[in-house]
PDB file of C-alpha atoms and ligand atoms in Angstrom:
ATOM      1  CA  UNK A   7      60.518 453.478 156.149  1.00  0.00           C
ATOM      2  CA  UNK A   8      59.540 449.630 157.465  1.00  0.00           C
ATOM      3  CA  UNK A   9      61.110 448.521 154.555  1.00  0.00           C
ATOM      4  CA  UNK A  10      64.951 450.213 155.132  1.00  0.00           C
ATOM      5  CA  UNK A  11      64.552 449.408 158.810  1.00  0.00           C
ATOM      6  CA  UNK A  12      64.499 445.785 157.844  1.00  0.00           C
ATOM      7  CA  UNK A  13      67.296 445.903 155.654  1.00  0.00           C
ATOM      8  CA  UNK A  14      69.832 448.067 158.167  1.00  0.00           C
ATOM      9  CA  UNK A  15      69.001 445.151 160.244  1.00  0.00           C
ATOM     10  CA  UNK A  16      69.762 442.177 157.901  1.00  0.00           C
ATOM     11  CA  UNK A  17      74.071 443.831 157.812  1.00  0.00           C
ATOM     12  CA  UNK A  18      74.218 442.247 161.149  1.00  0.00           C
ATOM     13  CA  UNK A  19      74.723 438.370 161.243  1.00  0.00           C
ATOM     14  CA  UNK A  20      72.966 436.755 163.140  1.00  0.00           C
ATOM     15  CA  UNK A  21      74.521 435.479 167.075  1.00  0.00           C
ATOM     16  CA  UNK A  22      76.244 432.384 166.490  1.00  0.00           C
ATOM     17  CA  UNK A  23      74.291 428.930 167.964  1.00  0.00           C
ATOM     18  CA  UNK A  24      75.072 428.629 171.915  1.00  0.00           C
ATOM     19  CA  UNK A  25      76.677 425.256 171.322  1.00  0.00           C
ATOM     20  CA  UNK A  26      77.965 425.150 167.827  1.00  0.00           C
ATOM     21  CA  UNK A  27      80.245 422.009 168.105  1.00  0.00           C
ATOM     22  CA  UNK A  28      84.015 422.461 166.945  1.00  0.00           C
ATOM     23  CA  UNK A  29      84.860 419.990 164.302  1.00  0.00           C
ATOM     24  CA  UNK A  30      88.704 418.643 164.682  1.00  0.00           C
ATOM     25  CA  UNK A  31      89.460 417.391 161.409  1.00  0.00           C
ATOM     26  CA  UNK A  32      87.359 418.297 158.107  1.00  0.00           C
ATOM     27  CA  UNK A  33      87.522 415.483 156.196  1.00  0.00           C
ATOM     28  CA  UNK A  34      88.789 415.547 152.820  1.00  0.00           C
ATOM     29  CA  UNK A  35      89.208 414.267 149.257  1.00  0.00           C
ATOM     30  CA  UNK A  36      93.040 413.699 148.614  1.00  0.00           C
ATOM     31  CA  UNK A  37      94.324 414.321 145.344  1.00  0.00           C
ATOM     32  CA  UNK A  38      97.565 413.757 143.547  1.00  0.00           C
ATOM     33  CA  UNK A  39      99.927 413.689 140.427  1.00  0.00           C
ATOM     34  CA  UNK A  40     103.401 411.857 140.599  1.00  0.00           C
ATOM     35  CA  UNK A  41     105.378 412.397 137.810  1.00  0.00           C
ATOM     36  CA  UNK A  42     108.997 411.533 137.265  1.00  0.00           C
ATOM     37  CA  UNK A  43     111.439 412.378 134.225  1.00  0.00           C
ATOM     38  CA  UNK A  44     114.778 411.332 133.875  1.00  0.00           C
ATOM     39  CA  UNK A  45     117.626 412.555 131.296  1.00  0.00           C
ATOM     40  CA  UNK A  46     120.931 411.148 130.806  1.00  0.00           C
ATOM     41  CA  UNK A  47     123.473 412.878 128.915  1.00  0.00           C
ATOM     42  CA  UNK A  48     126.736 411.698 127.674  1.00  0.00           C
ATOM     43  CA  UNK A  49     130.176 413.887 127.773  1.00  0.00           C
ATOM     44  CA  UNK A  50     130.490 415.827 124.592  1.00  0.00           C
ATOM     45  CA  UNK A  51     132.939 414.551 121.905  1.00  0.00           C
ATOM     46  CA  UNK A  52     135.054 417.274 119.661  1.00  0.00           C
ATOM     47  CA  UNK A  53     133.924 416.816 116.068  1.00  0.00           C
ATOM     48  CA  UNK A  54     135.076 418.342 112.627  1.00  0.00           C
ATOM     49  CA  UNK A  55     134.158 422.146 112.602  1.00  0.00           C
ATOM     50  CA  UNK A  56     132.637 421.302 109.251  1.00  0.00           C
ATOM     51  CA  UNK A  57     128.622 421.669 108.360  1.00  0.00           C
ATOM     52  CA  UNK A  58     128.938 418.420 106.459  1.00  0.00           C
ATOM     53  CA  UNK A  59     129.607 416.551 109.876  1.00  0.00           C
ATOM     54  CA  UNK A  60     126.596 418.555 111.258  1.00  0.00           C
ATOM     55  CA  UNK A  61     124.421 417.220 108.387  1.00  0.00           C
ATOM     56  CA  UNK A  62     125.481 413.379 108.860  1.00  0.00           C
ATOM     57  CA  UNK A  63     124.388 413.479 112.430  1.00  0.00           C
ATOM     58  CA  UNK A  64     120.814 412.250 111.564  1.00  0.00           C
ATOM     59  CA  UNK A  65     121.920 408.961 110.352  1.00  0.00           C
ATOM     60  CA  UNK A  66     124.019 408.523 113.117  1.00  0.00           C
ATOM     61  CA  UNK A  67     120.860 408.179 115.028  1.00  0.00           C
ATOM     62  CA  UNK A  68     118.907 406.309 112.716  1.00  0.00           C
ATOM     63  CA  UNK A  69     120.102 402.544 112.872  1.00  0.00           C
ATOM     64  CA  UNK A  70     118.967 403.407 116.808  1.00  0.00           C
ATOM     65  CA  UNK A  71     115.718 404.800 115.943  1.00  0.00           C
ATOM     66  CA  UNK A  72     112.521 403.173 116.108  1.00  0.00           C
ATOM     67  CA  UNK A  73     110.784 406.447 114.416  1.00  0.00           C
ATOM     68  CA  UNK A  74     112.369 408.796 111.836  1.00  0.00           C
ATOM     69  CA  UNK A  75     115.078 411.162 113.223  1.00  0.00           C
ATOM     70  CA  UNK A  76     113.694 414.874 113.570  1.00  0.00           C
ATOM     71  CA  UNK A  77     116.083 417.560 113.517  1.00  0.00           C
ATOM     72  CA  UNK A  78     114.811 420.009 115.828  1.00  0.00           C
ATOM     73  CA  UNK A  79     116.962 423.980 115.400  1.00  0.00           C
ATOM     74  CA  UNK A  80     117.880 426.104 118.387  1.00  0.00           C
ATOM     75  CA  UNK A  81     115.423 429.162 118.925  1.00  0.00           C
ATOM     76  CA  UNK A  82     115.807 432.121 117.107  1.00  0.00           C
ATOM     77  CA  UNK A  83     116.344 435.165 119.892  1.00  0.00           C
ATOM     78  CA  UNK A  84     112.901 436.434 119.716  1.00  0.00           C
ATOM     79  CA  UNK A  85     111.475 432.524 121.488  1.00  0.00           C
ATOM     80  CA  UNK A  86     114.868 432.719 124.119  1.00  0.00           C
ATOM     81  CA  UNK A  87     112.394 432.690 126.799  1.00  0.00           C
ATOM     82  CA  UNK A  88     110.123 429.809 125.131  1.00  0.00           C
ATOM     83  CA  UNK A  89     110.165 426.876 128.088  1.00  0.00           C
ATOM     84  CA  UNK A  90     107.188 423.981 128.268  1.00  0.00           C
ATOM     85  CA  UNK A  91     106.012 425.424 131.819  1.00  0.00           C
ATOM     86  CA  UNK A  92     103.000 425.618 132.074  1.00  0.00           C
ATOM     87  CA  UNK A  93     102.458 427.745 135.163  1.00  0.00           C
ATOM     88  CA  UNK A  94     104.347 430.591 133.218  1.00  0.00           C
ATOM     89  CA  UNK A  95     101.897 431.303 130.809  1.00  0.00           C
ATOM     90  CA  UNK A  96     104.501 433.374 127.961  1.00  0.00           C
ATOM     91  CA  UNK A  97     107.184 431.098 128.469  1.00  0.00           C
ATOM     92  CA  UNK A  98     104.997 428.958 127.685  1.00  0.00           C
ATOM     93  CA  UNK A  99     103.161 430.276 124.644  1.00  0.00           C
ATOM     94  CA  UNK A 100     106.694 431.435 123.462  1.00  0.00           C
ATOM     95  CA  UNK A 101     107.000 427.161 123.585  1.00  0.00           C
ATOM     96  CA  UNK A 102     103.964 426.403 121.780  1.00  0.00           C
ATOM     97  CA  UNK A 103     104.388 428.981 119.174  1.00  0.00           C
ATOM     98  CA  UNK A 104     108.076 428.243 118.299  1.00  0.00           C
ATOM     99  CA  UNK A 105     107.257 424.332 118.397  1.00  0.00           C
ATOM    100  CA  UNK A 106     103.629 423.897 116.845  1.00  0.00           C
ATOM    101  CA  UNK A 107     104.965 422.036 114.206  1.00  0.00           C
ATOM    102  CA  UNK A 108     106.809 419.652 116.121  1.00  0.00           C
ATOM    103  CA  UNK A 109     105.555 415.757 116.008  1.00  0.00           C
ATOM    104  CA  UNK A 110     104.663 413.895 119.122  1.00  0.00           C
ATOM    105  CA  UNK A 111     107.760 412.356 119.420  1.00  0.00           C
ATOM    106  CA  UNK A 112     110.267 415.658 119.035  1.00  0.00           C
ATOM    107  CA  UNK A 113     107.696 417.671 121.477  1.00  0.00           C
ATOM    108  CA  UNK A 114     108.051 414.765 123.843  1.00  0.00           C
ATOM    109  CA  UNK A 115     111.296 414.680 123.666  1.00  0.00           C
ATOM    110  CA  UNK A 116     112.063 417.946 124.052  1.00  0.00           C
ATOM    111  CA  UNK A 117     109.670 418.578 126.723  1.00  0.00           C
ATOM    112  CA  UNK A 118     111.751 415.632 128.778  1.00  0.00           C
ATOM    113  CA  UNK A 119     114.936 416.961 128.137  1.00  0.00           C
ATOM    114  CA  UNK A 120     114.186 420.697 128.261  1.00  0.00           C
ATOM    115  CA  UNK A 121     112.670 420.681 131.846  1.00  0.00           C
ATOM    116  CA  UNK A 122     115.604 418.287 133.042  1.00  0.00           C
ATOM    117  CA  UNK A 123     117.854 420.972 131.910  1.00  0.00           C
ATOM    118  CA  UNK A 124     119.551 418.579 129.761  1.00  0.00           C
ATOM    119  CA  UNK A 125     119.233 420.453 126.696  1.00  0.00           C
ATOM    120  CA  UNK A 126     119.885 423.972 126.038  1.00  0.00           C
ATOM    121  CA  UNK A 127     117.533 425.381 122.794  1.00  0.00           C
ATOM    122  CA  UNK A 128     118.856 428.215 122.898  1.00  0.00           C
ATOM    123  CA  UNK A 129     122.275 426.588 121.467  1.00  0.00           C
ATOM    124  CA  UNK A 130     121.779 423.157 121.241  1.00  0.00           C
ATOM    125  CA  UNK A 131     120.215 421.203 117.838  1.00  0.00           C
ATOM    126  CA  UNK A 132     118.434 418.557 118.775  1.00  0.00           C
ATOM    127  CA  UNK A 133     118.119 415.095 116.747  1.00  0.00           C
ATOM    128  CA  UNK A 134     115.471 413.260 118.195  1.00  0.00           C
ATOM    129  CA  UNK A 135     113.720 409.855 118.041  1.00  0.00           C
ATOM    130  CA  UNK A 136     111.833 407.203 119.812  1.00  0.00           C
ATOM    131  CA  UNK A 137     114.783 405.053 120.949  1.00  0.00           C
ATOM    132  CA  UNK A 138     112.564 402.194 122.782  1.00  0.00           C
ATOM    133  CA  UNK A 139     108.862 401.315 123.835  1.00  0.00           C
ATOM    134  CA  UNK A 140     105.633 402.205 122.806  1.00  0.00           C
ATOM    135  CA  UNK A 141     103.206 405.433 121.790  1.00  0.00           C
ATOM    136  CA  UNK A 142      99.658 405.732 122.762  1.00  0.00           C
ATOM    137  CA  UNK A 143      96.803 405.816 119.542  1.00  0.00           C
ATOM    138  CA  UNK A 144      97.847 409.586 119.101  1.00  0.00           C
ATOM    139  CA  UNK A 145     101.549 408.929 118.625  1.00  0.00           C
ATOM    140  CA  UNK A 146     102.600 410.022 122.157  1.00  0.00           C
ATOM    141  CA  UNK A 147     105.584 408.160 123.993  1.00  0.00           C
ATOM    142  CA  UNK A 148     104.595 406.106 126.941  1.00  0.00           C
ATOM    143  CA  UNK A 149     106.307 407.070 130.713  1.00  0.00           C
ATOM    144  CA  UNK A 150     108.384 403.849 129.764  1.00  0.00           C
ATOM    145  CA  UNK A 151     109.207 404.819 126.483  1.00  0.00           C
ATOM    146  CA  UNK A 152     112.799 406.241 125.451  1.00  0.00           C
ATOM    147  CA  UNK A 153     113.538 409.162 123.866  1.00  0.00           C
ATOM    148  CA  UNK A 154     116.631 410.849 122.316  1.00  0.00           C
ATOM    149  CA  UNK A 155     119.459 410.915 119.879  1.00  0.00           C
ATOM    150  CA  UNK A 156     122.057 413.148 119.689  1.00  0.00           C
ATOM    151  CA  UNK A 157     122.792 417.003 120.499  1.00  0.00           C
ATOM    152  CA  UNK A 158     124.956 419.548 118.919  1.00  0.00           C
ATOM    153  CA  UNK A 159     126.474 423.266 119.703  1.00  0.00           C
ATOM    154  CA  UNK A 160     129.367 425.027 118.335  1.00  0.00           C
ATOM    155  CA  UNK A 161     132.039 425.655 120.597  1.00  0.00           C
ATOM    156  CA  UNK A 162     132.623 429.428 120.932  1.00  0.00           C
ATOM    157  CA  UNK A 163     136.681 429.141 121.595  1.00  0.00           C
ATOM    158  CA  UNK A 164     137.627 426.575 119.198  1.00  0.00           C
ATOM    159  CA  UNK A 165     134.935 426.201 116.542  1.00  0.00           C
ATOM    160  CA  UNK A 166     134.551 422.768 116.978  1.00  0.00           C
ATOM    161  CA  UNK A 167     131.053 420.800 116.810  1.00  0.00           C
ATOM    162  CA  UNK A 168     130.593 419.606 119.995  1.00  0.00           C
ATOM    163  CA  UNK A 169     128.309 416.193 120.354  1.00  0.00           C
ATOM    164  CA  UNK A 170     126.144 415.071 122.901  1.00  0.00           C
ATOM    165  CA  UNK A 171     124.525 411.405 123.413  1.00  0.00           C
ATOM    166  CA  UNK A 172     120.942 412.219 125.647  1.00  0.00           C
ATOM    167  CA  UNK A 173     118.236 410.114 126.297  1.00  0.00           C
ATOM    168  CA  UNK A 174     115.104 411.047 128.344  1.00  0.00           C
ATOM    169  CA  UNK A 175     111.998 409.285 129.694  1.00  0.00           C
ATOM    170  CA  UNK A 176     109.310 409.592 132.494  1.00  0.00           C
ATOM    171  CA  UNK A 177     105.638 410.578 133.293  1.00  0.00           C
ATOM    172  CA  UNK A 178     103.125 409.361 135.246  1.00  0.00           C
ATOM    173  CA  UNK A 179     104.810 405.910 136.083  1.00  0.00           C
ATOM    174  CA  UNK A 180     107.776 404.035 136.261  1.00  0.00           C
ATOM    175  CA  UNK A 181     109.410 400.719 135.142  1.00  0.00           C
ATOM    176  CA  UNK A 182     112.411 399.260 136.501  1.00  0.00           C
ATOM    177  CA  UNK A 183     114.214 398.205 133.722  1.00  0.00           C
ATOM    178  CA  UNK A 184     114.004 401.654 131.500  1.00  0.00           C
ATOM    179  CA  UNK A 185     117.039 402.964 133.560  1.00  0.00           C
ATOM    180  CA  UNK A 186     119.113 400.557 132.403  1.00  0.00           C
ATOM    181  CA  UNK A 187     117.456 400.338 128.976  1.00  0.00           C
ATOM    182  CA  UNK A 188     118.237 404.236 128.664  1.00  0.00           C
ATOM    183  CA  UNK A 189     121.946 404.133 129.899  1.00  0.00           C
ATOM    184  CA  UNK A 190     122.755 401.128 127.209  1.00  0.00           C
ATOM    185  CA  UNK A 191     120.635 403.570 124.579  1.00  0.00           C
ATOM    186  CA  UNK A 192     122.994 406.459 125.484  1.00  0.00           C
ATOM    187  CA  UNK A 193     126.046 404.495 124.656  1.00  0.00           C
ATOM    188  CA  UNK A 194     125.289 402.831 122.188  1.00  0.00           C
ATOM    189  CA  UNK A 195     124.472 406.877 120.457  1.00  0.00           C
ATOM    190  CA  UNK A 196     128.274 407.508 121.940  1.00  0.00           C
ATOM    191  CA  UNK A 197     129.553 404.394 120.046  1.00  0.00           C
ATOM    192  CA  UNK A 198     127.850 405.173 116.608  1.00  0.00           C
ATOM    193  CA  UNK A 199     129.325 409.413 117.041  1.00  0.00           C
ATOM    194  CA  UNK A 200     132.785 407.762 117.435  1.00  0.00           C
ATOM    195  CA  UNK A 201     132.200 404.973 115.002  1.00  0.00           C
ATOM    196  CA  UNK A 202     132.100 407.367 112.158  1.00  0.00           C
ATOM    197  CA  UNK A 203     135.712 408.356 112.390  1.00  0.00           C
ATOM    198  CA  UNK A 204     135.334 411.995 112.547  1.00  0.00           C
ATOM    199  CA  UNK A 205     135.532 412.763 116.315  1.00  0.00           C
ATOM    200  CA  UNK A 206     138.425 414.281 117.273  1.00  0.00           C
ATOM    201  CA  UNK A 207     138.214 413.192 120.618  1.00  0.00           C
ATOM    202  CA  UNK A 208     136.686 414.315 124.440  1.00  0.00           C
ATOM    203  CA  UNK A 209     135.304 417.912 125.123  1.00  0.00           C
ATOM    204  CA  UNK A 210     136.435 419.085 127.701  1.00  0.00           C
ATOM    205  CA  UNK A 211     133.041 420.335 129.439  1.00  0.00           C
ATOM    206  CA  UNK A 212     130.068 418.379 128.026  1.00  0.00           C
ATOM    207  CA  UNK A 213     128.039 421.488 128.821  1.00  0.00           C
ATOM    208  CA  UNK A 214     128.106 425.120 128.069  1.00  0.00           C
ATOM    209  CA  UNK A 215     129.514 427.723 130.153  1.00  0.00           C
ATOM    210  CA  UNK A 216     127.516 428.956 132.261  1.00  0.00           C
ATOM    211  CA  UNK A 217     125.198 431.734 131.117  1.00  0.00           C
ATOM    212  CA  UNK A 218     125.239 434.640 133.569  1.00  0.00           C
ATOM    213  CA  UNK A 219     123.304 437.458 132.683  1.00  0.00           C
ATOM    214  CA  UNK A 220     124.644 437.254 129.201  1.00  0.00           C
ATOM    215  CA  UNK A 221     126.706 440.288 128.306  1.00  0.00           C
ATOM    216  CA  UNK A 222     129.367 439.122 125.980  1.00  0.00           C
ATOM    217  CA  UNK A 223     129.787 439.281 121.672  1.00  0.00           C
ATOM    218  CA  UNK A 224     126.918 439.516 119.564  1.00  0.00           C
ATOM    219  CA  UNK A 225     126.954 437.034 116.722  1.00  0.00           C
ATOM    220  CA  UNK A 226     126.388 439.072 113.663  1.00  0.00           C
ATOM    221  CA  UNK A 227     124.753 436.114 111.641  1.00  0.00           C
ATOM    222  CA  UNK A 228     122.176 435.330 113.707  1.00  0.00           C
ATOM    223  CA  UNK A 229     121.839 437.652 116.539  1.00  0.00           C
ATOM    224  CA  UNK A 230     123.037 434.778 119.358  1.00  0.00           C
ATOM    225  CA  UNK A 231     125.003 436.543 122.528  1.00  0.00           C
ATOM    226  CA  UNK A 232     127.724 434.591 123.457  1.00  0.00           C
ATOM    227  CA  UNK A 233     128.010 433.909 127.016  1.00  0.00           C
ATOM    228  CA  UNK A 234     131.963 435.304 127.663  1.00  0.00           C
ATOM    229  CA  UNK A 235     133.247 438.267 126.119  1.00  0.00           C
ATOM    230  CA  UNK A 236     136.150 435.602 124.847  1.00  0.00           C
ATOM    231  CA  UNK A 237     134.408 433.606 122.271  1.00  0.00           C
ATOM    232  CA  UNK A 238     135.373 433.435 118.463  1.00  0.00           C
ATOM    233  CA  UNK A 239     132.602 431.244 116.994  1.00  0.00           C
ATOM    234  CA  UNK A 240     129.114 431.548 117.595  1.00  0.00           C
ATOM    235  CA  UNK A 241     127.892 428.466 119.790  1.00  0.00           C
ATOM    236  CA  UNK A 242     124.229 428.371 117.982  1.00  0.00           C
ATOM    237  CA  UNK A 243     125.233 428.940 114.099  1.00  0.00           C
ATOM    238  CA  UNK A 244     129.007 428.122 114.148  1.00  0.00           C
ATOM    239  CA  UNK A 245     130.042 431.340 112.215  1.00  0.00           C
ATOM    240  CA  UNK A 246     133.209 433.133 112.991  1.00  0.00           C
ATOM    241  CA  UNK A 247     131.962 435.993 115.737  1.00  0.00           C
ATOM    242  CA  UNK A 248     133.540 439.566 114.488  1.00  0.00           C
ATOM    243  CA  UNK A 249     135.322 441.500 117.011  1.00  0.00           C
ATOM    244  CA  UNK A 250     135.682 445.536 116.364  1.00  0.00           C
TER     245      UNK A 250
HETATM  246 ZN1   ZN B 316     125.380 432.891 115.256  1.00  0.00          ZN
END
């Protein structure tokens, strides 16, 4: 009986201290991360609605590239989600499953490029190199270090191959000169795309149409949904969309 007494009596806290003193400010350990990327991407530029043209678009980048050029494919449907974020944990596995095999460079890259928004995996093919600067001992770019090449999607009206310069770079520093390091990169990329004599001239949008909510034809090759119920060729594969 002594014993339960004692323990009813232990719920209640104790009365606070008559004087406790009130403490303004707790002081504290500050911590924080900076970190910056930055993408450039040129306007598009109408190619040759041929494969062939496709397939050349590796060398275009090479006599840029201080690394060899890694052709990285759009997602297939079932990774549409995949995003390097790592605060949502299945876009993020989705990622990491759908680009294990990447190298340093490539997952750099696309990591850059992705969270700017400047590239669209879903659609886009990616050719991707270390443009300028250095990697740490595991192969990783530096924040100063450059990375791009070129990108490619089909355009779902015309057919066309539609080509992108982009560049990206950034992390947990900055230097002054990589802006202007990275916008001489991303036309130089334009220059070599023309230089090979098969662009047939400005896109009109460098970009995609918007995707809202996606609704429109189903590409029968490889299970893409175009954005707009209008479009004829299939912006991730290039095939001919069938309409019934
Ligand atoms: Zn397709």
């Amino acid at each position: 009986m002594s014993f339960l007494r004692r323990n009813r009596k232990a719920e209640t806290p104790p009365p606070p201290p008559p004087s406790s003193p009130v403490q303004e400010d707790v002081s504290a350990q500050q911590y924080a991360l900076k970190l910056n990327y930055i993408a450039k991407s040129s306007d598009g530029l109408r190619m040759q609605p041929d494969p062939a043209v496709r397939g050349m678009l590796p060398g275009v980048v090479e006599p840029l590239a201080m690394t060899s050029v890694e052709t990285i494919e759009p997602l297939p449907l079932e990774y549409s989600d995949a995003a390097p974020t790592m605060e949502r944990f299945n876009e993020m596995q989705q990622w990491v499953l759908a680009r294990g095999e990447l190298g340093p460079i490539g997952r750099h890259g696309l990591y850059v490029l992705e969270s700017t928004d400047a590239l669209d995996m879903t659609v886009d093919t990616f050719f991707c190199a270390l443009l300028h600067g250095e990697t740490d001992t595991s192969g990783y770019p530096d924040y100063a270090a450059i990375v791009g090449g070129l990108a490619s999607h089909w355009d779902e009206l015309s057919g066309e191959l539609i080509v992108r310069a982009v560049v990206g770079w950034g992390g947990k520093g900055q230097r002054g000169d990589t802006d202007r390091i990275g916008q001489k990169m991303l036309s130089s990329l334009y220059q070599q795309v023309i230089a090979t004599g098969y662009s047939l001239g400005a896109a009109e949008s460098a970009r995609l149409p918007a995707i809202e909510g996606r609704g429109g034809v189903i590409c029968q090759h490889c299970g893409f949904e175009a954005a707009t119920a209008g479009a004829f060729y299939c912006p991730k594969c290039g095939m001919r969309m069938s309409r019934s």
